[in-house]
Short mmCIF file of C-alpha atoms and ligand atoms in Angstrom, two decimals:
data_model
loop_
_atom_site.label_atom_id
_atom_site.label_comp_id
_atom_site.label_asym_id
_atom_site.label_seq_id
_atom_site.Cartn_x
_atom_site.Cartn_y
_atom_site.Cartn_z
CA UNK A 285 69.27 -101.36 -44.38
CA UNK A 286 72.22 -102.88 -42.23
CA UNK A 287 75.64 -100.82 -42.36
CA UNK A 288 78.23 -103.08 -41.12
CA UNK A 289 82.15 -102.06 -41.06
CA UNK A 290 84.22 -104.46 -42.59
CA UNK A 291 88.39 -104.56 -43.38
CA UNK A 292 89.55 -104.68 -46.78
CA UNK A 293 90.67 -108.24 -46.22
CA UNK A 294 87.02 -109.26 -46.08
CA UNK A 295 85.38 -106.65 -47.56
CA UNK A 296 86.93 -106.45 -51.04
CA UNK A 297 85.22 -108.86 -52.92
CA UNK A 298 81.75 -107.59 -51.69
CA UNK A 299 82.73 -103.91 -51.62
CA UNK A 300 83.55 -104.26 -55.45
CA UNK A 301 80.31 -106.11 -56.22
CA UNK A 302 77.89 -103.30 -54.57
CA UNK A 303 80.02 -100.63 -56.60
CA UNK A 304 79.72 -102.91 -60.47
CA UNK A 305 76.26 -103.35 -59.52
CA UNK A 306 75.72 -99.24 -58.78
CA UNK A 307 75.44 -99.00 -55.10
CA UNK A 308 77.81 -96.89 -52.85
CA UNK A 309 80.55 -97.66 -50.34
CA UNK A 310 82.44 -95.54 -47.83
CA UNK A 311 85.98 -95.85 -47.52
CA UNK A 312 88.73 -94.49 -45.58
CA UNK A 313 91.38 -91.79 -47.41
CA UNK A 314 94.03 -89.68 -45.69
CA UNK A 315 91.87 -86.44 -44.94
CA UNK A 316 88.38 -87.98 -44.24
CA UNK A 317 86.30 -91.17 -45.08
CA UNK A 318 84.57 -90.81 -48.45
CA UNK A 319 81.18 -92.11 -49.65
CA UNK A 320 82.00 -93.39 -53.01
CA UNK A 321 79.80 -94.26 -56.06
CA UNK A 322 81.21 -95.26 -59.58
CA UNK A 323 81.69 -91.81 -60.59
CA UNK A 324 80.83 -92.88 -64.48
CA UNK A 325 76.99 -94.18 -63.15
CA UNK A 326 75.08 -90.91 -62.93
CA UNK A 327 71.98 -93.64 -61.26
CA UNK A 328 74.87 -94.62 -58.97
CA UNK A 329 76.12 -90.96 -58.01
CA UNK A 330 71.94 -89.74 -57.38
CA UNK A 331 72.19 -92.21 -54.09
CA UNK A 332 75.46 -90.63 -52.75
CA UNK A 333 72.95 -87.10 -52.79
CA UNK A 334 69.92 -89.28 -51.39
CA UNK A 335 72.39 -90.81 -48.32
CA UNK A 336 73.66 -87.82 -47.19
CA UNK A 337 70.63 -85.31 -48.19
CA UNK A 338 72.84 -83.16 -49.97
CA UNK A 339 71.97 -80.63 -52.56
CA UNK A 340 72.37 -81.50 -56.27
CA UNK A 341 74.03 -78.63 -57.63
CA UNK A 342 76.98 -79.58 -55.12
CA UNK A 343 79.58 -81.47 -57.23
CA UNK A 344 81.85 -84.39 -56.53
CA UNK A 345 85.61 -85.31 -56.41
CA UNK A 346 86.46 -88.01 -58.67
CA UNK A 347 89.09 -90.22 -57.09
CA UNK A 348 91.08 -92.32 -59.24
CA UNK A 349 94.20 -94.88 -58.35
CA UNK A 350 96.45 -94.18 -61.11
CA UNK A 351 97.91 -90.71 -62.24
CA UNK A 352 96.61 -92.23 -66.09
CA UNK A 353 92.91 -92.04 -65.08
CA UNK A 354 93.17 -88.41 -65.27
CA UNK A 355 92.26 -89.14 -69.12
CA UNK A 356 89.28 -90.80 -68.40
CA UNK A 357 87.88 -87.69 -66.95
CA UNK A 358 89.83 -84.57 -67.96
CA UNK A 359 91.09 -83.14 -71.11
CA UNK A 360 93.43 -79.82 -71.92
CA UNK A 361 95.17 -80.62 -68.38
CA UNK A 362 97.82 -77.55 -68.65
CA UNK A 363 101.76 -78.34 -67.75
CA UNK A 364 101.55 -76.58 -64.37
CA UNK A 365 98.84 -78.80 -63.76
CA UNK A 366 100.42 -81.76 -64.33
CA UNK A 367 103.54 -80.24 -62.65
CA UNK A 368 100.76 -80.09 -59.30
CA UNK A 369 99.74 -83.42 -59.80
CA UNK A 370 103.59 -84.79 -60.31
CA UNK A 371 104.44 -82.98 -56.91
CA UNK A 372 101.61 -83.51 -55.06
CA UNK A 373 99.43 -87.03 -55.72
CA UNK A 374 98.77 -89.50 -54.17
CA UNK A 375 97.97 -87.13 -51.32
CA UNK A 376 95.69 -84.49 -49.77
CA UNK A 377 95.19 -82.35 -52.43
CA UNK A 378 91.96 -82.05 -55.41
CA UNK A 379 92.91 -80.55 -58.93
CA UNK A 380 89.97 -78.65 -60.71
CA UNK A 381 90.50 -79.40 -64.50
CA UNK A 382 88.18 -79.05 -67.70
CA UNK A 383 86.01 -82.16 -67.54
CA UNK A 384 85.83 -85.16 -69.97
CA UNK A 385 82.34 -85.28 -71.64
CA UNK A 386 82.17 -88.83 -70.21
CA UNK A 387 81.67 -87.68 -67.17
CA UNK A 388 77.93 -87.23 -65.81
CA UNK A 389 76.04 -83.92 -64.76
CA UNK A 390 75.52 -85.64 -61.54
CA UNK A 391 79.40 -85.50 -60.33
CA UNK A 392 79.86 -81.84 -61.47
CA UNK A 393 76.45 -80.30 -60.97
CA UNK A 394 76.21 -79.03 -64.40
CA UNK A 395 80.10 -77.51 -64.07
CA UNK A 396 82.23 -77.62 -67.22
CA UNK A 397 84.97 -78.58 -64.87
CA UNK A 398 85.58 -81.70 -62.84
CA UNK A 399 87.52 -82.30 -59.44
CA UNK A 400 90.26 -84.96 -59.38
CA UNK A 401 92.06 -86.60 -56.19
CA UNK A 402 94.14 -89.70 -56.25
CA UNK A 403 94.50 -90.76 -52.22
CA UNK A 404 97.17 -91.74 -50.76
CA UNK A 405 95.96 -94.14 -47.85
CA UNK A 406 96.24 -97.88 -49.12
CA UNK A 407 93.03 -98.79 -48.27
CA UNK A 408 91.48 -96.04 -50.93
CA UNK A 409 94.25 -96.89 -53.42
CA UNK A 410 93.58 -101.32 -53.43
CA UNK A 411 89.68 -100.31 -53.77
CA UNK A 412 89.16 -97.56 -56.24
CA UNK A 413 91.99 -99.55 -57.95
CA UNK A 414 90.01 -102.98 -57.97
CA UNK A 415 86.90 -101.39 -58.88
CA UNK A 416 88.72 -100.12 -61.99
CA UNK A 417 86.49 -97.36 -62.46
CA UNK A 418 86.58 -93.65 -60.74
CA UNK A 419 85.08 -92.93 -57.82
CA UNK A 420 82.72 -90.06 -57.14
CA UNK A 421 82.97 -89.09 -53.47
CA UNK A 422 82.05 -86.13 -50.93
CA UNK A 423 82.86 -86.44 -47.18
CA UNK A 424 81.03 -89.65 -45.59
CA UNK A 425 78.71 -87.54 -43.17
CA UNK A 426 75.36 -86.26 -43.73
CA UNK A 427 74.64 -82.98 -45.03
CA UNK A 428 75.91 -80.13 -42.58
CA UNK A 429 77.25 -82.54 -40.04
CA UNK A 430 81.12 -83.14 -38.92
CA UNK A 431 83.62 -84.95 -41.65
CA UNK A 432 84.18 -88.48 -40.17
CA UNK A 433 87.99 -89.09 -39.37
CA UNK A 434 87.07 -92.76 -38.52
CA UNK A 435 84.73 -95.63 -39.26
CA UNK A 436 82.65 -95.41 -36.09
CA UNK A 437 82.08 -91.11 -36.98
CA UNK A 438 80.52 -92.88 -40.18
CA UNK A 439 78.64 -95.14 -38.24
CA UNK A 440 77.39 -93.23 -35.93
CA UNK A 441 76.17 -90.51 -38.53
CA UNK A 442 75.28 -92.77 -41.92
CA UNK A 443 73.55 -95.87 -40.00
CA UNK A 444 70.92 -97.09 -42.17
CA UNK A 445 71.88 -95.59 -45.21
CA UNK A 446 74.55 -97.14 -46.46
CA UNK A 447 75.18 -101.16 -47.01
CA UNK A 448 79.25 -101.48 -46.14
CA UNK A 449 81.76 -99.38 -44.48
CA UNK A 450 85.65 -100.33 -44.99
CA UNK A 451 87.73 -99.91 -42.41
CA UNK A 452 90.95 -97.63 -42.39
CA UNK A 453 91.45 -96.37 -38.76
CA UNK A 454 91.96 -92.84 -37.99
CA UNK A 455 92.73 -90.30 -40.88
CA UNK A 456 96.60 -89.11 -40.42
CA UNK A 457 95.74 -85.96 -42.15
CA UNK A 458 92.12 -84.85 -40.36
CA UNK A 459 90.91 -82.32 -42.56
CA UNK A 460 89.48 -82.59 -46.07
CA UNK A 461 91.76 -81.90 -48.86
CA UNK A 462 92.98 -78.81 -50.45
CA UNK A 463 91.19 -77.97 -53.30
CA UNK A 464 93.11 -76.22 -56.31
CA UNK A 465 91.33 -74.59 -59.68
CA UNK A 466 93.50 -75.24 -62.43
CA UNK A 467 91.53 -74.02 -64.74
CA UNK A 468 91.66 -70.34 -63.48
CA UNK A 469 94.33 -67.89 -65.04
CA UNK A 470 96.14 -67.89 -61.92
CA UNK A 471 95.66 -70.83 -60.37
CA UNK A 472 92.89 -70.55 -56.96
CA UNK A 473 92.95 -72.21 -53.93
CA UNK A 474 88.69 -72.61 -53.61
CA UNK A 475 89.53 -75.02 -49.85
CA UNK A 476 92.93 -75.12 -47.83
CA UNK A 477 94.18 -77.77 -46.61
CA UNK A 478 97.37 -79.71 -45.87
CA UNK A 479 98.77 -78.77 -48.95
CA UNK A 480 98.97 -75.08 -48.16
CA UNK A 481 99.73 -72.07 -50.22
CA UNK A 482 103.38 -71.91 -49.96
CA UNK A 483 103.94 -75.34 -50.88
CA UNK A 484 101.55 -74.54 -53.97
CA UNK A 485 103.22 -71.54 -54.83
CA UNK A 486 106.81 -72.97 -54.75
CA UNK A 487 105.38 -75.52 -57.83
CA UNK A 488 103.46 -73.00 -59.42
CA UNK A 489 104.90 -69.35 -58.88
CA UNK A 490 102.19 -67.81 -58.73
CA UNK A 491 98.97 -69.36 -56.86
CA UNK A 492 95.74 -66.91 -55.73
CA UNK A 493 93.79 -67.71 -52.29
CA UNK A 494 89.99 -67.56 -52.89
CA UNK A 495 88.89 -64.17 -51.06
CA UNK A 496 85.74 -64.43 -49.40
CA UNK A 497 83.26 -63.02 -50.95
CA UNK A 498 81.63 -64.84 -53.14
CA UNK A 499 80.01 -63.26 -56.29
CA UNK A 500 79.65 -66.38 -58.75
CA UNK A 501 80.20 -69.77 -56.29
CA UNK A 502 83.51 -71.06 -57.69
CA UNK A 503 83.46 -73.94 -54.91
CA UNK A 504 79.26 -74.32 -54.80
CA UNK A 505 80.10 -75.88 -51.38
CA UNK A 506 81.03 -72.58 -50.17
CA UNK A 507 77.80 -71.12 -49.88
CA UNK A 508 76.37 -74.00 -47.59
CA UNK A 509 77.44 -73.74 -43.81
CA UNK A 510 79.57 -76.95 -43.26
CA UNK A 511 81.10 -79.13 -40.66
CA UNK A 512 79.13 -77.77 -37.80
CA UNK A 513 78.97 -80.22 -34.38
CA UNK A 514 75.15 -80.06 -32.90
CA UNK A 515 76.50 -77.88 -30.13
CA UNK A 516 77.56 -74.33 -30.10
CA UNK A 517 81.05 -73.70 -30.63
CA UNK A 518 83.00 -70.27 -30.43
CA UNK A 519 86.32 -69.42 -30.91
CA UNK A 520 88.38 -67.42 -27.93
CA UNK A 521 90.91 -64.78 -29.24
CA UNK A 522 93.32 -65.48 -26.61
CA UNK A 523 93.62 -68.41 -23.87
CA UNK A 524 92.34 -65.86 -20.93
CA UNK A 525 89.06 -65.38 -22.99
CA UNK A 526 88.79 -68.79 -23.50
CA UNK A 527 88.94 -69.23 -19.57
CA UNK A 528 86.38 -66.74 -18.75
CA UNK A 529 84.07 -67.96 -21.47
CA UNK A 530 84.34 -71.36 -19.86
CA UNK A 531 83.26 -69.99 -16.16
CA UNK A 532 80.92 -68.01 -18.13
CA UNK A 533 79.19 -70.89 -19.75
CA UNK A 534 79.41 -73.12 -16.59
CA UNK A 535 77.82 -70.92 -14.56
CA UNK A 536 74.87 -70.81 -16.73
CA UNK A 537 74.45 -74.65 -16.65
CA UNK A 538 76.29 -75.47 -19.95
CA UNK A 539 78.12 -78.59 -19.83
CA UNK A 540 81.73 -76.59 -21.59
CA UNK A 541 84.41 -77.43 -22.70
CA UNK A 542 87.79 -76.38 -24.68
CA UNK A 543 89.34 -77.61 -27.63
CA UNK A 544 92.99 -76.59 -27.59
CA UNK A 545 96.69 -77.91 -28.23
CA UNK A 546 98.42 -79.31 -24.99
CA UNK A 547 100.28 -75.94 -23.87
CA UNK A 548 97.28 -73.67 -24.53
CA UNK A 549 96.11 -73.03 -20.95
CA UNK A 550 99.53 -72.72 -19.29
CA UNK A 551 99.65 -70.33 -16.70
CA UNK A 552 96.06 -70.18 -16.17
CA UNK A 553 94.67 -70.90 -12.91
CA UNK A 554 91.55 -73.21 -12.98
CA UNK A 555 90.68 -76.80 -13.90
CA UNK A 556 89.32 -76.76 -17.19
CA UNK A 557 87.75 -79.35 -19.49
CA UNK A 558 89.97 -79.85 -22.20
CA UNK A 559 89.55 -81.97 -25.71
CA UNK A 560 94.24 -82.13 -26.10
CA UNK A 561 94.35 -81.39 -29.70
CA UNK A 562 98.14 -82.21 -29.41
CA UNK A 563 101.18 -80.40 -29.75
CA UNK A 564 101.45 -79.36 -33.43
CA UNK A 565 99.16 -77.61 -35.74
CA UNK A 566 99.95 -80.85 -37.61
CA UNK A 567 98.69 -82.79 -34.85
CA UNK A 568 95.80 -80.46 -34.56
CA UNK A 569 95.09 -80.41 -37.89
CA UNK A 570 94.21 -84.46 -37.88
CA UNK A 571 92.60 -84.18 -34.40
CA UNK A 572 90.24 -81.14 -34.89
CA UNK A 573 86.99 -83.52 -36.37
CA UNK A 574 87.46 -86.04 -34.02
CA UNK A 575 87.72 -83.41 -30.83
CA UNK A 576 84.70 -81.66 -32.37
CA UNK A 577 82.37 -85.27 -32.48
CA UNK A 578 83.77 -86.08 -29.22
CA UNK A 579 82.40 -82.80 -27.40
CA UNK A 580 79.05 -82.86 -29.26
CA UNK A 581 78.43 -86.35 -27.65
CA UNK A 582 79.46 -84.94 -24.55
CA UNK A 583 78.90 -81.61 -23.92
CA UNK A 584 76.64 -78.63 -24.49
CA UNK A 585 79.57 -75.88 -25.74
CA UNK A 586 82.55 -75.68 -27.08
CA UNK A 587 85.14 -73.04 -26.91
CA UNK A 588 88.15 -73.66 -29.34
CA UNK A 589 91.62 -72.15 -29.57
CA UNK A 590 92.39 -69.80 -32.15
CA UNK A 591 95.20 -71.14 -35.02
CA UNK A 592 95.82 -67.77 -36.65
CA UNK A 593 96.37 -67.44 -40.38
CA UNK A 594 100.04 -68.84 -41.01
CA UNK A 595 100.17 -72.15 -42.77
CA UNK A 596 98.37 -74.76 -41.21
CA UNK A 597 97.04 -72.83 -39.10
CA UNK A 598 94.57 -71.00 -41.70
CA UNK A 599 93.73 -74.69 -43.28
CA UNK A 600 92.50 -75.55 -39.25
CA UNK A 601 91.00 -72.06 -38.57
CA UNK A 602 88.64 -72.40 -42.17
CA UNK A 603 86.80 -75.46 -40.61
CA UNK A 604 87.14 -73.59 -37.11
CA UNK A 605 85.17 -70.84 -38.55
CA UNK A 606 82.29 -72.77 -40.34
CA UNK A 607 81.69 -75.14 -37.26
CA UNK A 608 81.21 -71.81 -35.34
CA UNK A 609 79.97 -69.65 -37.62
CA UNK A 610 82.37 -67.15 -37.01
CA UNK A 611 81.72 -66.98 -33.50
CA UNK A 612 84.65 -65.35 -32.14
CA UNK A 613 85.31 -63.85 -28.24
O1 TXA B 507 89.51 -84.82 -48.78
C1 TXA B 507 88.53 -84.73 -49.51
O2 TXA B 507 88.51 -83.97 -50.49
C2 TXA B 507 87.32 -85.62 -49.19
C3 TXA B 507 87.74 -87.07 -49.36
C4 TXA B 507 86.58 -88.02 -49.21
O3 TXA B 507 88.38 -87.24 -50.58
N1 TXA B 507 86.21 -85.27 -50.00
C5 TXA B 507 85.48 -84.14 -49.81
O4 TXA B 507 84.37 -84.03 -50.65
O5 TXA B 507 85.74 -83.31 -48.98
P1 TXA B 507 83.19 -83.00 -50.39
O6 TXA B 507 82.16 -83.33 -51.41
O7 TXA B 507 82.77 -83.05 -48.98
O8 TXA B 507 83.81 -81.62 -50.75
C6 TXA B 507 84.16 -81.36 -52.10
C7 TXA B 507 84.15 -79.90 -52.41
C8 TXA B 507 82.75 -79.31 -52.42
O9 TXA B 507 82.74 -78.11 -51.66
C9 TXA B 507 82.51 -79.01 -53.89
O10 TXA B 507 81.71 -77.88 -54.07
C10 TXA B 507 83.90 -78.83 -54.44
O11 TXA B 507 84.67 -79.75 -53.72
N2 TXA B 507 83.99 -79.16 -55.87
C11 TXA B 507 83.85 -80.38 -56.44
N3 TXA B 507 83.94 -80.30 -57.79
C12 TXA B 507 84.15 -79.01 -58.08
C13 TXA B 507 84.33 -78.28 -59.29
N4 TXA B 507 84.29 -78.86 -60.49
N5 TXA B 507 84.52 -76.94 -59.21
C14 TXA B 507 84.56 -76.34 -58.00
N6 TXA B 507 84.41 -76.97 -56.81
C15 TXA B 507 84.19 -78.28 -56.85
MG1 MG B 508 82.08 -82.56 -47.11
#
């Protein structure tokens, strides 16, 4: 199969066609570049598993282009749900609500709930919206790679596998969304993201962050290790360690090099690669995927700044942590 990368000006029309006819299309959204399959086609949704290899009892996120779809797939959607979705959509953020019995096995593995985003980029909004129909989507990579923040990551990763890829540039957000479970009794963040507790909390009141351990997988995604580059990556405690581990890894005849905002390695002697995340955890936030496919192409290992827990910085520092595997020194 040919993948070729097309704009929505001349890919609509086709783009449309493969998704009525139950094939699958990536497209670009805010956080990352979806793979999308009419999420009402269960025969449509299997080949979104068989393209990226993933497992089937891994659900989807519906993604709709009108607040009103939520009835196509949902039903008892509580007030401070609504209230969420009122504040919050189009944007970076997935609801978990009771599903709709129209909706097939294949998009919620089996789940009695259902995962809802409405994007905000306009290139996600004019297709799911011309295709009239939801669409189911996971991140456009293959199983256990890096989330593509443009269409050449997809290229690069999904050649082959997939017929059309519409182009949206570079994600402004950079990280996938935040993922909310409505139907909990307090309501549980099961991914953070740019939508991050606080701002939750002030809608909601009360909002719970999902804890670690996991007895019964609320988020099945959780128990699979995610978004890891093919190199090894650790994360340095402080910008000294990071240093050291550099000369450390150099000297052994590892190609290294660090992933940190602009100011990290002030007042450090030493010329040091260096992957600028920019200035803000904002900016670091929607650099962090592209940084990481950029030093796996070029590099053997990666040492990466630490973001610490506040805000942002704990939505960055959850994707830090899979792609290292907790690596920390
Ligand atoms: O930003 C995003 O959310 C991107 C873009 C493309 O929209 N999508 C994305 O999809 O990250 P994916 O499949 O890579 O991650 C979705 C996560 C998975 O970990 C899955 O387990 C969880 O959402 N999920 C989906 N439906 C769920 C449900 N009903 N209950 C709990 N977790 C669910
Ligand atoms: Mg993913």
């Amino acid at each position: 199969m040919q993948t070729r990368i097309v704009s929505i000006q001349q890919g609509l029309i086709e783009a449309v066609e493969l998704i009525k006819n139950g094939d699958i299309v990536v497209f670009p959204t805010e956080t990352v570049y979806g793979l999308g399959a009419n999420a009402f086609d269960g025969g449509a949704v299997r080949k979104i598993f068989e393209a990226k290899g993933r497992p089937m009892d891994n659900p989807l996120i519906a993604h709709i282009a009108d607040i009103s779809w939520i009835d196509k797939l949902a039903v008892d959607v509580s007030d401070c749900a609504k209230a969420v979705m009122n504040e919050f959509m189009p944007g970076p953020i997935t609801v978990i609500l009771k599903r709709s019995k129209d909706v097939p096995d294949e998009v919620t593995a089996g789940l009695d709930s259902v995962g809802i985003r409405f994007p905000s980029h306009p290139v996600a909004r004019q297709f799911i919206m011309a295709c009239g129909v939801p669409l189911a989507a996971p991140s456009a990579n293959t199983s256990t790679k890096i989330s593509p923040t443009s269409a050449q990551h997809v290229f690069e990763d999904m050649q082959g596998r997939v017929p059309l890829i519409l182009q949206g540039g570079a994600c402004e957000v950079g990280i996938e969304s935040t993922i909310v479970d409505m139907t909990a009794d307090i309501p549980t963040i099961l991914r953070p993201g740019a939508i991050t507790q606080d701002m939750l909390a002030r809608v909601l009141g009360k909002v719970k962050n999902y804890d670690g351990q996991i007895i019964v997988a609320k988020a099945p995604g959780m128990k699979y290790k995610h978004y890891a580059p093919s190199c090894e990556m650790v994360v340095a405690t402080s910008a000294e360690s990071a240093s050291e581990e550099y000369i450390r890894q150099n000297k052994k005849g590892l190609a290294t090099v660090i992933l940190a905002k602009r100011d990290y390695l002030e007042g450090i002697d030493g010329v040091f690669d260096l992957i600028d995340l920019g200035e803000s955890d904002e900016d670091a936030m929607r650099n962090i995927y592209a940084a990481m496919h950029e030093a796996q192409n070029k590099y053997d290992y990666i040492v990466c700044q630490d973001f610490g827990q506040d805000g942002l910085g704990a939505s960055i520092m959850n994707r830090i942590n899979k792609a290292s595997g907790g690596k920390r020194i």
